[in-house]
XYZ file of N, CA, C and O in Angstrom:
704
model
N 36.833 47.447 25.107
C 35.715 46.631 25.598
C 36.619 45.162 25.497
O 37.324 44.930 24.630
N 36.383 44.250 26.587
C 36.939 43.011 26.718
C 36.278 42.122 26.017
O 34.952 41.762 25.893
N 36.754 40.905 25.437
C 36.029 39.867 24.987
C 36.021 38.646 26.006
O 36.828 38.404 26.519
N 34.825 37.896 26.020
C 34.803 36.985 27.209
C 34.097 35.685 26.599
O 32.842 35.847 26.343
N 34.950 34.835 26.068
C 34.244 33.623 25.501
C 33.516 33.753 24.342
O 32.348 33.473 24.221
N 33.879 34.571 23.342
C 33.364 34.725 22.071
C 32.186 35.747 22.215
O 31.503 36.379 21.081
N 31.875 36.422 23.167
C 30.814 37.548 23.494
C 31.657 38.905 23.688
O 32.511 38.907 24.417
N 31.073 39.931 23.312
C 31.439 41.186 23.598
C 30.879 41.605 24.895
O 29.504 41.514 24.699
N 31.456 42.127 25.715
C 30.769 42.751 26.763
C 30.072 44.025 26.519
O 30.582 44.731 25.540
N 29.087 44.431 27.032
C 28.110 45.504 26.661
C 27.330 45.439 25.511
O 26.487 46.178 25.248
N 27.382 44.307 24.853
C 26.341 44.106 23.753
C 25.263 43.295 24.088
O 24.328 42.654 23.272
N 25.186 42.738 25.170
C 23.979 41.966 25.865
C 24.262 40.452 25.384
O 25.146 39.778 25.655
N 23.250 40.095 24.772
C 22.904 38.683 24.364
C 23.401 38.224 23.060
O 22.850 37.146 22.443
N 24.347 39.125 22.335
C 24.680 38.694 21.048
C 25.776 37.545 21.102
O 26.583 37.143 22.092
N 25.337 36.275 20.181
C 26.094 35.045 20.210
C 27.208 35.108 19.071
O 27.207 35.912 18.228
N 28.407 34.423 19.404
C 29.254 34.306 18.335
C 28.845 33.605 17.171
O 27.858 33.054 17.080
N 29.738 33.498 16.012
C 29.295 33.194 14.910
C 29.320 31.601 14.993
O 28.263 30.979 14.353
N 29.910 30.761 15.874
C 30.038 29.622 15.998
C 28.792 29.029 16.767
O 28.247 28.048 16.378
N 28.318 30.022 17.621
C 27.198 29.444 18.560
C 25.955 29.689 17.692
O 24.953 28.743 17.769
N 25.789 30.671 16.650
C 24.628 31.031 15.930
C 24.699 29.774 14.962
O 23.516 29.174 14.734
N 25.702 29.348 14.249
C 25.922 28.181 13.543
C 25.295 26.768 14.237
O 24.468 26.142 13.915
N 25.699 26.696 15.484
C 25.470 25.537 16.150
C 23.897 25.453 16.416
O 23.089 24.400 16.352
N 23.237 26.879 16.741
C 21.823 26.785 17.047
C 21.269 26.675 15.915
O 20.049 25.904 15.842
N 21.384 27.153 14.536
C 20.761 26.743 13.422
C 21.043 25.321 13.082
O 19.831 24.714 12.469
N 21.961 24.601 13.325
C 22.007 23.222 13.077
C 21.089 22.439 13.757
O 20.551 21.647 13.445
N 21.033 22.871 15.121
C 20.334 22.287 16.106
C 18.625 22.306 15.593
O 17.930 21.424 15.620
N 18.368 23.477 15.257
C 17.110 23.805 14.823
C 16.707 23.133 13.601
O 15.673 22.476 13.327
N 17.679 22.846 12.526
C 17.496 22.152 11.239
C 17.379 20.589 11.762
O 16.384 20.114 11.167
N 18.127 20.038 12.577
C 17.970 18.764 12.836
C 16.565 18.477 13.664
O 15.901 17.476 13.427
N 16.079 19.448 14.366
C 14.794 19.169 14.984
C 13.847 19.122 14.111
O 12.613 18.655 14.152
N 13.716 20.154 13.081
C 12.711 20.450 11.958
C 12.817 19.047 11.097
O 11.834 18.440 10.749
N 13.960 18.472 10.944
C 14.010 17.242 10.147
C 13.531 16.014 11.008
O 12.680 15.114 10.255
N 13.836 16.023 12.226
C 13.180 14.919 12.979
C 11.594 14.980 12.878
O 11.016 14.070 12.759
N 11.040 16.141 13.017
C 9.566 16.313 13.078
C 9.179 16.046 11.720
O 8.155 15.239 11.574
N 9.868 16.231 10.459
C 9.343 16.033 9.262
C 9.314 14.482 8.975
O 8.575 13.818 8.444
N 10.302 13.824 9.471
C 10.486 12.417 9.355
C 9.502 11.778 10.184
O 8.873 10.643 9.923
N 9.284 12.269 11.358
C 8.085 11.587 12.111
C 6.924 11.952 11.470
O 5.986 10.845 11.303
N 6.514 12.971 10.792
C 5.365 13.069 10.125
C 5.324 12.005 8.989
O 4.313 11.579 8.759
N 6.395 12.070 8.270
C 6.332 11.222 7.081
C 5.921 9.775 7.558
O 5.257 8.930 6.843
N 6.690 9.309 8.586
C 6.572 8.020 9.123
C 4.984 7.751 9.491
O 4.588 6.708 9.480
N 4.377 8.628 10.101
C 3.062 8.359 10.551
C 2.218 8.229 9.294
O 0.993 7.679 9.280
N 2.561 8.683 8.053
C 1.715 8.759 6.998
C 1.978 7.299 6.177
O 1.221 6.784 5.706
N 3.279 6.931 6.310
C 3.760 5.866 5.489
C 3.526 4.554 6.237
O 2.785 3.472 5.611
N 3.781 4.381 7.389
C 3.643 3.326 8.384
C 3.451 3.750 9.709
O 4.219 3.771 10.598
N 2.096 3.746 9.858
C 1.640 4.316 11.179
C 1.757 3.228 12.365
O 1.775 3.691 13.553
N 2.036 2.098 11.910
C 1.915 1.118 13.013
C 3.250 1.068 13.791
O 3.306 0.756 15.069
N 4.552 1.192 13.073
C 5.609 1.065 13.627
C 6.537 2.023 12.858
O 6.562 2.536 11.973
N 7.605 2.496 14.049
C 8.773 3.238 13.367
C 9.765 2.790 12.556
O 10.250 1.589 12.981
N 10.388 3.342 11.570
C 11.331 2.767 10.706
C 12.506 3.576 10.762
O 12.276 4.678 11.024
N 13.747 3.136 10.789
C 14.924 3.776 10.587
C 14.856 4.639 9.102
O 14.123 4.353 8.379
N 15.525 5.698 9.396
C 15.515 6.698 8.322
C 15.605 6.492 6.868
O 14.793 6.525 5.892
N 16.862 5.537 6.464
C 16.783 4.839 5.290
C 15.963 4.021 4.904
O 15.273 4.259 3.718
N 15.346 3.083 5.624
C 14.336 2.493 5.197
C 12.952 3.200 5.176
O 12.188 2.851 4.213
N 12.758 4.190 6.083
C 11.708 5.084 5.784
C 11.593 5.743 4.342
O 10.466 5.929 3.823
N 12.755 6.146 4.176
C 12.632 6.802 2.692
C 12.421 5.898 1.633
O 11.912 6.136 0.518
N 13.192 4.681 1.657
C 13.070 3.561 0.735
C 11.473 3.362 0.669
O 10.767 3.253 -0.514
N 10.658 2.922 1.809
C 9.270 2.603 1.964
C 8.625 3.816 1.535
O 7.472 3.502 0.783
N 8.665 5.037 1.716
C 8.257 6.008 1.201
C 8.012 6.325 -0.344
O 7.145 6.394 -0.887
N 9.344 6.075 -0.913
C 9.389 6.139 -2.354
C 8.492 5.128 -3.076
O 7.886 5.477 -4.092
N 8.578 3.796 -2.423
C 7.625 3.033 -3.157
C 6.163 3.114 -2.868
O 5.363 2.794 -3.832
N 5.866 3.681 -1.661
C 4.577 3.880 -1.484
C 4.037 5.229 -2.350
O 2.807 4.973 -2.732
N 4.873 5.929 -2.486
C 4.353 7.163 -3.627
C 4.352 6.526 -5.119
O 3.342 7.159 -5.733
N 5.058 5.676 -5.324
C 5.189 5.018 -6.941
C 3.574 4.182 -6.690
O 3.096 4.306 -7.832
N 3.153 3.628 -5.782
C 2.134 2.812 -5.629
C 0.760 3.670 -5.810
O -0.048 3.508 -6.460
N 0.818 4.816 -5.114
C -0.219 5.814 -5.192
C -0.371 6.493 -6.488
O -1.388 6.659 -6.951
N 0.838 6.691 -7.244
C 0.714 7.605 -8.505
C 0.252 6.394 -9.419
O -0.609 6.736 -10.239
N 0.715 5.036 -9.481
C -0.154 4.169 -10.371
C -1.532 3.934 -10.099
O -2.308 3.917 -10.802
N -2.016 4.096 -8.832
C -3.495 3.914 -8.493
C -4.218 5.208 -8.972
O -5.110 5.141 -9.688
N -3.556 6.342 -8.861
C -4.114 7.555 -9.552
C -4.221 7.329 -11.013
O -5.200 7.658 -11.664
N -3.186 6.814 -11.777
C -3.306 6.749 -13.117
C -4.295 5.737 -13.633
O -4.810 6.064 -14.506
N -4.413 4.638 -12.881
C -5.443 3.616 -13.154
C -6.842 4.223 -13.097
O -7.763 4.010 -13.886
N -7.017 4.945 -11.972
C -8.327 5.643 -11.670
C -8.469 6.655 -12.907
O -9.645 6.739 -13.082
N -7.668 7.545 -13.350
C -7.873 8.495 -14.310
C -8.183 7.520 -15.514
O -9.169 8.268 -16.352
N -7.507 6.597 -15.885
C -7.971 5.860 -17.200
C -9.394 5.347 -16.834
O -10.008 5.342 -18.015
N -9.792 4.688 -15.833
C -11.082 4.412 -15.692
C -12.059 5.296 -15.675
O -12.961 5.299 -16.301
N -11.647 6.503 -15.283
C -12.594 7.784 -15.565
C -12.820 8.247 -16.752
O -13.923 8.302 -17.451
N -11.723 8.329 -17.716
C -11.602 8.401 -19.106
C -12.572 7.566 -19.837
O -13.354 7.982 -20.682
N -12.376 5.984 -19.545
C -13.269 5.324 -20.257
C -14.699 5.357 -19.813
O -15.543 5.153 -20.558
N -15.079 5.787 -18.619
C -16.551 5.992 -18.275
C -17.115 7.089 -18.846
O -18.272 7.120 -19.425
N -16.234 8.262 -18.838
C -16.619 9.412 -19.209
C -16.749 9.070 -20.945
O -17.533 9.873 -21.644
N -15.852 8.317 -21.561
C -15.805 8.033 -22.967
C -17.337 7.445 -23.324
O -17.589 7.603 -24.317
N -17.689 6.544 -22.573
C -18.812 5.996 -22.913
C -20.142 6.958 -22.808
O -21.015 6.887 -23.666
N -20.170 7.871 -21.973
C -21.005 8.854 -21.883
C -20.837 9.866 -23.209
O -21.823 10.407 -23.617
N -19.559 10.237 -23.432
C -19.282 11.150 -24.403
C -19.473 10.637 -25.758
O -19.577 11.503 -26.617
N -19.918 9.525 -25.969
C -20.047 8.963 -27.292
C -21.603 9.149 -27.975
O -21.863 8.683 -28.808
N -22.360 10.035 -27.174
C -23.500 10.163 -27.731
C -23.607 11.423 -28.699
O -22.703 12.209 -28.642
N -24.527 11.532 -29.254
C -24.665 12.514 -30.410
C -24.458 13.929 -29.891
O -25.026 14.127 -28.602
N -23.988 14.862 -30.504
C -24.054 16.222 -29.909
C -25.276 16.817 -29.395
O -25.405 17.637 -28.417
N -26.421 16.717 -30.090
C -27.709 17.482 -29.666
C -28.150 16.771 -28.524
O -29.008 17.330 -27.940
N -27.871 15.529 -27.986
C -28.398 14.865 -26.966
C -27.700 15.022 -25.803
O -26.527 14.598 -25.702
N -28.146 15.609 -24.511
C -27.381 15.612 -23.375
C -27.790 14.512 -22.313
O -27.167 14.553 -21.316
N -28.635 13.436 -22.955
C -28.989 12.596 -21.698
C -28.149 11.109 -21.985
O -27.717 10.926 -22.964
N -28.195 10.425 -20.859
C -27.636 9.253 -20.961
C -28.731 8.098 -20.950
O -29.740 8.455 -20.416
N -28.428 6.715 -21.508
C -29.470 5.836 -21.513
C -29.720 5.495 -20.135
O -28.812 5.566 -19.178
N -30.836 4.921 -19.696
C -31.235 4.473 -18.214
C -29.976 3.326 -18.021
O -29.731 2.609 -18.752
N -29.559 3.344 -16.790
C -28.618 2.308 -16.362
C -29.412 1.485 -15.184
O -29.517 2.224 -14.160
N -29.488 0.365 -15.498
C -30.308 -0.578 -14.486
C -29.285 -1.736 -14.001
O -28.775 -2.177 -14.756
N -29.105 -1.843 -12.582
C -28.330 -2.813 -12.143
C -29.015 -3.246 -11.021
O -29.535 -2.671 -10.105
N -28.942 -5.042 -10.951
C -29.785 -5.523 -10.068
C -28.594 -6.593 -9.338
O -27.698 -7.292 -9.930
N -28.606 -6.545 -8.059
C -27.638 -7.436 -7.143
C -28.460 -8.213 -6.201
O -29.286 -7.743 -5.735
N -28.042 -9.498 -6.299
C -28.857 -10.371 -5.240
C -27.963 -11.142 -4.505
O -26.931 -11.586 -4.982
N -28.196 -11.110 -3.220
C -27.330 -11.876 -2.244
C -28.287 -12.572 -1.216
O -28.901 -12.146 -0.565
N -28.497 -14.054 -1.550
C -29.155 -14.766 -0.870
C -30.567 -14.501 -0.868
O -31.243 -14.163 -2.154
N -31.270 -14.011 0.137
C -32.838 -13.553 -0.146
C -32.888 -11.978 -0.304
O -34.107 -11.549 -0.291
N -31.926 -11.412 -0.548
C -32.038 -9.756 -0.641
C -31.646 -9.406 -1.968
O -30.579 -9.762 -2.451
N -32.599 -8.628 -2.517
C -32.072 -8.029 -3.808
C -32.129 -6.461 -4.034
O -32.895 -5.998 -3.160
N -31.075 -5.925 -4.590
C -31.011 -4.369 -4.647
C -31.146 -4.064 -5.965
O -30.264 -4.399 -6.668
N -31.804 -3.027 -6.194
C -32.015 -2.189 -7.539
C -31.418 -0.913 -7.621
O -31.931 -0.154 -6.735
N -30.733 -0.505 -8.413
C -30.168 0.714 -8.602
C -30.601 0.990 -10.183
O -30.100 0.371 -11.105
N -31.140 2.270 -10.376
C -31.621 2.855 -11.756
C -31.346 4.232 -11.834
O -31.629 5.087 -11.038
N -30.648 4.524 -12.793
C -30.095 5.960 -13.130
C -30.708 6.492 -14.444
O -30.650 5.606 -15.438
N -31.437 7.444 -14.350
C -32.172 7.832 -15.524
C -31.873 9.458 -15.777
O -31.715 9.845 -14.589
N -32.220 9.897 -16.769
C -32.052 11.256 -17.322
C -33.390 11.926 -16.957
O -34.625 11.366 -17.153
N -33.509 13.119 -16.676
C -34.524 14.014 -16.399
C -35.523 14.080 -17.682
O -36.580 13.990 -17.555
N -34.888 13.945 -18.937
C -35.631 14.393 -20.075
C -36.346 13.210 -20.579
O -36.884 13.147 -21.610
N -35.965 11.886 -19.939
C -36.641 10.609 -20.353
C -37.900 10.504 -19.707
O -38.363 11.168 -19.015
N -38.447 9.373 -20.076
C -39.825 8.949 -19.628
C -39.823 8.986 -18.212
O -38.998 8.336 -17.684
N -40.833 9.553 -17.631
C -40.850 9.365 -16.227
C -41.509 8.033 -15.674
O -42.444 7.495 -16.050
N -40.535 7.472 -14.500
C -41.092 6.456 -13.960
C -41.474 6.713 -12.469
O -40.617 7.361 -11.841
N -42.546 6.014 -12.056
C -42.926 6.636 -10.720
C -42.377 5.349 -9.772
O -42.211 4.213 -10.176
N -41.996 5.825 -8.519
C -41.349 4.976 -7.763
C -42.176 3.895 -7.368
O -41.677 2.618 -7.111
N -43.531 4.192 -7.207
C -44.478 3.085 -6.643
C -44.619 1.963 -7.760
O -44.890 0.884 -7.479
N -44.372 2.252 -9.180
C -44.446 1.138 -10.047
C -43.147 0.199 -9.921
O -43.275 -0.947 -10.181
N -42.105 0.728 -9.519
C -40.873 0.019 -9.396
C -41.155 -0.902 -8.120
O -40.950 -2.044 -8.219
N -41.620 -0.372 -7.131
C -41.952 -1.082 -5.756
C -43.041 -2.172 -6.014
O -42.886 -3.214 -5.517
N -44.060 -2.020 -6.901
C -45.145 -2.747 -7.176
C -44.458 -4.039 -7.689
O -44.889 -5.221 -7.691
N -43.485 -3.972 -8.754
C -42.883 -5.179 -9.485
C -42.021 -6.083 -8.276
O -42.539 -7.216 -8.417
N -41.619 -5.420 -7.333
C -40.960 -6.306 -6.355
C -41.724 -6.996 -5.618
O -41.907 -8.123 -5.257
N -43.107 -6.330 -5.098
C -44.123 -6.781 -4.190
C -44.816 -8.036 -4.950
O -45.221 -9.174 -4.345
N -44.982 -7.794 -6.233
C -45.788 -8.935 -7.196
C -44.807 -10.058 -7.284
O -45.398 -11.114 -7.692
N -43.616 -9.886 -7.290
C -42.706 -11.093 -7.579
C -42.314 -11.715 -6.190
O -41.492 -12.579 -6.076
N -43.014 -11.358 -5.017
C -42.769 -12.043 -3.752
C -41.729 -11.426 -2.909
O -41.040 -12.474 -2.270
N -41.454 -10.158 -3.019
C -40.499 -9.517 -2.152
C -41.151 -8.473 -1.359
O -42.165 -7.798 -1.855
N -40.583 -8.443 -0.163
C -41.099 -7.202 0.732
C -39.816 -6.237 0.678
O -38.869 -6.365 0.958
N -40.629 -4.963 0.323
C -39.614 -3.910 0.135
C -39.176 -3.362 1.570
O -39.920 -3.023 2.324
N -37.895 -3.456 1.853
C -37.183 -2.902 2.973
C -36.981 -1.297 2.777
O -37.078 -0.558 3.824
N -36.710 -0.661 1.528
C -36.471 0.728 1.392
C -36.471 1.029 0.021
O -36.234 0.030 -0.950
N -36.921 2.154 0.003
C -36.932 2.482 -1.625
C -36.591 4.099 -1.528
O -37.238 4.835 -0.790
N -35.725 4.536 -2.327
C -35.333 6.035 -2.257
C -35.234 6.673 -3.764
O -35.096 5.626 -4.701
N -35.472 7.790 -3.821
C -35.361 8.515 -5.156
C -34.639 9.910 -4.782
O -35.176 10.536 -3.914
N -33.694 10.072 -5.734
C -32.901 11.206 -5.543
C -32.721 11.971 -6.717
O -32.526 11.292 -7.789
N -32.930 13.287 -6.746
C -32.552 14.173 -7.970
C -31.242 14.776 -7.910
O -30.906 15.393 -6.915
N -30.406 14.333 -8.763
C -29.109 14.821 -8.723
C -28.913 15.685 -9.991
O -28.753 14.946 -11.188
N -28.936 16.928 -9.944
C -28.609 17.869 -11.196
C -29.531 17.171 -12.370
O -30.941 17.674 -12.309
N -29.203 16.641 -13.495
C -30.102 16.326 -14.569
C -30.296 14.879 -14.506
O -30.740 14.218 -15.469
N -30.078 14.105 -13.522
C -30.401 12.664 -13.263
C -31.458 12.409 -12.062
O -31.314 12.949 -11.249
N -31.812 11.406 -12.328
C -32.813 10.698 -11.057
C -32.103 9.427 -10.653
O -32.102 8.498 -11.672
N -32.202 9.286 -9.538
C -31.578 7.823 -9.143
C -32.450 7.051 -8.239
O -32.987 7.675 -7.116
N -32.905 6.055 -8.466
C -33.995 5.156 -7.777
C -33.072 3.928 -7.238
O -32.402 3.300 -7.887
N -33.283 3.757 -5.967
C -32.641 2.603 -5.281
C -33.792 1.853 -4.398
O -34.543 2.600 -3.696
N -34.076 0.738 -4.620
C -34.971 -0.067 -4.169
C -34.268 -1.572 -3.375
O -33.420 -2.109 -4.113
N -34.354 -1.766 -2.170
C -33.992 -2.840 -1.434
C -35.007 -3.556 -0.904
O -35.768 -3.105 -0.352
N -34.998 -4.929 -1.354
C -36.207 -5.925 -1.017
C -35.584 -7.062 -0.509
O -34.554 -7.397 -0.707
N -36.370 -7.875 0.308
C -36.076 -9.244 0.825
C -37.357 -10.089 0.572
O -38.467 -9.766 0.507
N -36.972 -11.398 0.312
C -37.906 -12.338 -0.191
C -38.761 -12.732 1.074
O -38.254 -12.717 2.160
N -39.980 -12.743 0.848
C -41.202 -12.749 1.771
C -40.823 -14.315 2.495
O -40.866 -14.573 3.622
N -40.716 -15.463 1.631
C -40.459 -16.703 1.932
C -39.047 -17.010 1.460
O -38.702 -17.151 0.227
N -38.206 -17.136 2.374
C -36.746 -17.381 2.055
C -36.488 -18.590 1.206
O -35.707 -18.563 0.423
N -37.014 -19.789 1.616
C -36.977 -20.903 0.766
C -37.302 -20.726 -0.531
O -36.510 -21.279 -1.496
N -38.322 -19.872 -0.956
C -38.815 -19.739 -2.328
C -37.785 -18.870 -3.078
O -37.295 -19.180 -4.251
N -37.495 -17.769 -2.454
C -36.498 -16.887 -2.997
C -37.145 -15.889 -3.738
O -38.449 -15.772 -4.139
N -36.331 -15.101 -4.640
C -36.564 -14.129 -5.612
C -35.939 -14.516 -6.964
O -34.836 -14.695 -6.813
N -36.708 -14.292 -8.174
C -35.919 -14.480 -9.327
C -35.369 -13.202 -9.932
O -36.441 -12.324 -10.564
N -34.291 -12.696 -9.627
C -33.855 -11.343 -10.151
C -33.892 -11.271 -11.808
O -34.049 -10.065 -12.201
N -33.995 -12.350 -12.559
C -33.972 -12.133 -13.995
C -35.306 -11.588 -14.348
O -35.640 -10.766 -15.091
N -36.372 -12.418 -13.643
C -37.709 -11.965 -13.894
C -37.944 -10.583 -13.545
O -38.642 -9.725 -14.138
N -37.522 -10.018 -12.379
C -37.635 -8.759 -12.017
C -37.171 -7.744 -12.950
O -37.592 -6.623 -13.186
N -35.886 -8.102 -13.283
C -35.072 -7.220 -14.367
C -35.878 -7.130 -15.597
O -36.163 -5.879 -16.052
N -36.510 -8.094 -16.048
C -37.114 -8.185 -17.250
C -38.489 -7.229 -17.118
O -38.781 -6.448 -18.144
N -39.274 -7.253 -16.019
C -40.425 -6.428 -15.870
C -39.872 -5.126 -15.600
O -40.746 -4.037 -16.145
N -38.845 -4.742 -14.997
C -38.472 -3.410 -14.843
C -38.109 -2.814 -16.034
O -38.311 -1.537 -16.421
N -37.314 -3.382 -17.088
C -36.997 -2.895 -18.111
C -38.381 -2.781 -19.206
O -38.202 -1.775 -19.777
N -39.202 -3.535 -18.921
C -40.684 -3.194 -19.547
C -41.166 -1.973 -19.157
O -41.808 -0.948 -19.946
N -41.055 -1.541 -17.919
C -41.576 -0.162 -17.535
C -40.770 0.827 -17.780
O -41.191 1.925 -18.226
N -39.485 0.729 -17.741
C -38.536 1.920 -18.093
C -38.756 2.154 -19.500
O -38.473 3.349 -19.936
N -38.653 1.301 -20.400
C -38.578 1.388 -21.878
C -39.796 1.470 -22.628
O -40.798 1.140 -22.366
């Protein structure tokens, strides 16, 4: 059999060792190019960076994400620690009431345990209406062992407004 440019005649499409190495290197470069393109789209989707800058930017981006994850884990531990400080026999958390007011709109969020005193949604709505607010939405959600009340209201007369401290005081009287 004769050889013709690194190929043996009669063996069909077999490539020489050098051609196989070149083909593998070309495939590796294409794979790396694709990986860098994917990395670039995650790190800086607005513009393409040269590879060295992309790697530096990616490393700093990963460090920022790691710090963010650590701070969120710490925050989670502190929040769970507040709930975890309850005596062993009790599985409920104290009611959490939060009231936010912006201009003439006031929003109330109340989270209670199912084992606690039942509060009817219409009682919460009537407090808002008696204080001069028009209720825009009122929701009640049962989430596992908790009940979440959400009420959003707007002052009937914007110039007079709503007194959030008075509403909070009356809501606390109903809850406790």
